[in-house]
XYZ file of C-alpha atoms in Angstrom:
265
model
C -4.568 -19.752 -4.968
C -8.410 -19.287 -4.400
C -9.920 -16.999 -1.862
C -13.549 -17.832 -1.808
C -14.174 -15.076 0.665
C -13.671 -12.475 -2.209
C -16.259 -13.804 -4.561
C -18.780 -10.984 -5.372
C -17.252 -8.633 -2.872
C -16.562 -4.980 -3.793
C -12.810 -4.154 -3.555
C -11.372 -0.437 -3.951
C -7.651 -0.026 -4.795
C -5.588 3.106 -5.134
C -2.499 3.156 -7.176
C -4.087 0.329 -9.257
C -2.569 1.261 -12.611
C 0.848 -0.520 -12.126
C 3.084 -2.570 -9.713
C 1.486 -4.013 -6.437
C -1.881 -2.429 -7.156
C -2.264 -3.804 -10.511
C -1.190 -7.250 -9.380
C -3.749 -7.163 -6.387
C -6.456 -6.100 -8.793
C -5.673 -9.013 -11.298
C -5.682 -11.538 -8.301
C -8.862 -10.167 -6.812
C -10.656 -10.382 -10.223
C -9.471 -14.015 -10.609
C -11.224 -14.809 -7.255
C -14.406 -13.448 -8.367
C -14.291 -9.794 -6.709
C -15.791 -6.688 -8.406
C -13.349 -3.884 -8.474
C -13.047 -0.070 -8.260
C -9.622 0.888 -9.540
C -8.251 4.416 -8.805
C -5.070 6.070 -10.204
C -3.844 9.093 -11.979
C -3.559 7.389 -15.390
C -7.163 6.810 -16.675
C -6.073 5.509 -20.020
C -4.131 2.825 -18.335
C -6.988 1.944 -16.015
C -9.381 1.549 -18.940
C -7.115 -0.847 -20.560
C -6.923 -2.845 -17.312
C -10.758 -2.751 -16.943
C -11.102 -4.119 -20.545
C -8.616 -6.856 -19.871
C -9.965 -7.991 -16.458
C -13.640 -7.821 -17.479
C -12.675 -9.811 -20.699
C -10.870 -12.660 -18.642
C -13.274 -12.878 -15.690
C -16.995 -12.377 -14.876
C -16.516 -9.319 -12.711
C -17.519 -5.751 -12.811
C -14.648 -3.239 -12.885
C -15.129 0.492 -12.429
C -12.350 2.987 -12.875
C -11.793 6.602 -11.860
C -9.064 8.994 -12.334
C -7.766 10.090 -8.819
C -4.743 11.921 -7.501
C -4.919 11.034 -3.797
C -2.914 13.870 -2.845
C -5.757 16.191 -3.811
C -8.241 15.808 -0.890
C -11.054 17.677 -2.776
C -10.836 15.241 -5.670
C -10.721 12.345 -3.158
C -13.944 13.369 -1.656
C -15.573 13.934 -5.103
C -14.525 10.520 -6.392
C -15.374 8.530 -3.315
C -18.695 10.298 -2.967
C -19.692 9.137 -6.424
C -18.506 5.673 -6.006
C -20.197 5.463 -2.538
C -23.333 6.492 -4.295
C -23.155 3.620 -6.864
C -22.124 0.757 -4.361
C -24.237 -0.574 -1.753
C -21.200 -1.844 0.168
C -17.420 -1.614 0.289
C -15.879 -4.735 1.530
C -12.139 -3.973 1.128
C -10.158 -0.751 0.608
C -6.509 -1.203 -0.295
C -4.519 2.021 0.152
C -1.589 1.298 -2.184
C -0.829 4.680 -3.720
C 2.548 6.035 -2.740
C 6.073 7.121 -3.807
C 9.338 7.797 -2.336
C 12.536 9.781 -3.092
C 15.851 8.712 -1.660
C 18.154 11.769 -0.893
C 20.264 12.847 1.977
C 18.198 15.059 4.447
C 19.988 18.167 3.620
C 19.381 17.613 -0.080
C 15.651 17.077 -0.029
C 13.609 19.666 -1.757
C 10.656 20.799 0.543
C 8.351 20.274 -2.517
C 9.256 16.624 -2.335
C 8.716 16.457 1.352
C 5.187 17.978 0.959
C 4.566 15.661 -2.126
C 5.510 12.453 -0.165
C 3.377 13.423 2.857
C 0.469 14.461 0.742
C 0.359 11.069 -1.147
C 1.622 8.655 1.347
C 0.039 10.181 4.531
C -2.796 12.549 3.831
C -3.951 10.703 0.774
C -4.199 7.546 2.481
C -6.147 9.007 5.409
C -8.345 10.899 3.137
C -9.290 7.772 1.261
C -9.892 5.862 4.573
C -11.942 8.581 6.118
C -14.411 8.461 3.135
C -15.115 4.683 3.645
C -15.221 4.644 7.396
C -18.857 5.714 8.024
C -20.120 3.087 5.652
C -17.807 0.285 7.134
C -18.885 1.184 10.658
C -22.488 1.318 9.551
C -22.378 -2.163 7.798
C -20.223 -3.528 10.602
C -17.844 -5.347 8.303
C -14.952 -4.547 5.944
C -11.272 -4.637 5.558
C -8.821 -1.613 5.431
C -5.283 -2.630 4.061
C -2.599 -0.048 4.143
C 0.580 -0.613 2.075
C 3.206 0.672 4.404
C 6.836 -0.423 4.357
C 9.663 -2.006 6.344
C 10.938 1.568 6.113
C 8.301 2.380 8.574
C 9.968 0.030 11.000
C 13.620 0.629 10.193
C 14.646 4.120 9.267
C 17.710 4.100 6.969
C 20.032 6.878 5.566
C 18.888 8.763 2.499
C 15.192 8.013 3.120
C 14.460 10.153 6.115
C 11.296 11.636 4.647
C 10.036 8.448 3.021
C 10.676 6.572 6.229
C 8.783 9.289 8.120
C 5.698 8.982 6.013
C 5.696 5.159 6.623
C 6.114 5.528 10.346
C 3.097 7.868 10.151
C 1.116 5.317 8.213
C 1.922 2.593 10.723
C 0.943 4.858 13.550
C -2.438 5.682 11.918
C -3.046 2.068 11.044
C -2.381 0.895 14.633
C -4.677 3.429 15.973
C -7.391 2.731 13.524
C -7.406 -0.937 14.234
C -8.231 -0.284 17.835
C -11.004 2.221 16.908
C -12.769 -0.338 14.610
C -12.253 -3.423 16.690
C -15.902 -3.275 17.871
C -17.292 -2.744 14.493
C -15.905 -6.050 12.900
C -13.789 -3.970 10.554
C -10.156 -5.394 10.090
C -7.138 -3.135 9.599
C -3.952 -4.537 8.179
C -0.506 -2.977 7.622
C 1.531 -4.588 4.753
C 5.190 -3.983 5.311
C 7.309 -5.127 2.318
C 10.910 -4.606 1.715
C 12.094 -3.392 -1.677
C 10.022 -4.579 -4.590
C 10.775 -4.760 -8.424
C 8.528 -1.921 -9.584
C 8.925 1.489 -11.205
C 8.940 2.933 -7.651
C 12.737 2.964 -7.910
C 12.741 5.054 -11.149
C 11.735 7.912 -8.989
C 13.147 6.911 -5.659
C 16.594 5.845 -6.822
C 17.400 7.842 -9.843
C 21.157 6.810 -9.732
C 20.277 3.236 -9.348
C 22.894 2.526 -6.645
C 20.244 1.176 -4.045
C 18.723 -1.162 -6.727
C 22.047 -2.466 -7.451
C 22.881 -3.174 -3.821
C 19.607 -4.914 -3.050
C 18.458 -6.409 -6.389
C 19.022 -10.017 -5.289
C 16.717 -9.521 -2.269
C 13.943 -7.646 -4.177
C 10.395 -9.117 -4.089
C 8.105 -9.224 -7.091
C 4.773 -7.436 -7.175
C 2.958 -10.777 -7.821
C 4.535 -12.374 -4.715
C 3.451 -9.481 -2.462
C 0.060 -9.217 -4.063
C -0.616 -12.965 -3.369
C 0.248 -12.552 0.282
C -2.158 -9.697 0.611
C -5.027 -11.200 -1.338
C -4.699 -14.386 0.527
C -5.285 -12.404 3.763
C -8.271 -10.272 2.634
C -11.214 -10.383 4.871
C -9.316 -11.957 7.721
C -8.098 -10.559 11.073
C -4.527 -9.982 10.054
C -2.677 -7.356 11.870
C 0.367 -7.251 9.769
C 2.044 -8.743 6.666
C 5.849 -8.507 6.869
C 7.877 -9.430 3.760
C 10.262 -10.873 3.580
C 10.428 -12.628 6.943
C 14.031 -12.270 7.525
C 13.819 -8.540 6.969
C 11.207 -8.217 9.572
C 13.424 -9.970 11.979
C 15.794 -7.166 11.332
C 13.034 -4.716 12.462
C 12.478 -6.642 15.584
C 16.408 -6.394 16.375
C 16.191 -2.697 15.698
C 13.352 -2.150 18.070
C 15.135 -4.090 20.838
C 18.864 -3.014 20.177
C 18.567 0.277 18.086
C 22.053 1.617 18.872
C 23.727 -1.829 18.166
C 21.727 -2.208 14.919
C 22.736 1.236 13.658
C 26.262 0.706 14.297
C 26.461 -2.733 12.903
C 24.289 -1.995 9.821
C 25.723 1.461 9.033
C 27.788 0.306 6.130
C 25.091 -1.746 4.370
C 22.302 0.731 5.104
C 24.481 3.600 3.543
C 24.429 1.854 0.083
C 21.641 3.959 -1.214
């Protein structure tokens, strides 16, 4: 896959130390993009920087960032904005989930998921918006989830955060339509990453959906292929998105028919 649009572009990626973020970073570097990689694990980012700069003729900058800390978001983005003349793409990938029944969820986990998945995403986006509006170009890509379209048992809070991400994304897209800035929501189903080491401690959900799980490289290729295009949503896999359409049209029927399967978390 070659995306000539990315050559020499500046791409910022949160949650870039593993999973989808790392796969997106690798593909962007392969296509000639310069990168700013953000994550909590600076040691891992340094290794990625060395690897990507060694394989490709690109510039990779890395910063330690916990997106749930809005003061840290402001400080890090202020620094990188002072060093870059343009930001062409922001990929808001950082996020996590915990699958528990609603009455068992700790309030600390509720706050944590909203702080990372929603507030952190909004904070990072807010920092690049003035520049993208001024330069009248850019692309904001928010990694949401099919959980933002289909709420399921034992993921009430996680689903709520992703519903919030989709609401924010859809509003933002309309706000930026006159500034030539694209806004894309990426809604994948379950992916083979370390996400589930936290979300699904017992492993029951992974066992029930393992044959349907996507690979990070597959999702990353779909995302990178659509960078700097007017793409509203990327829904993966397609058959699962068909389920979200059915849910929107016939929610009661969908919940009754799918209750047994959806309760397998």
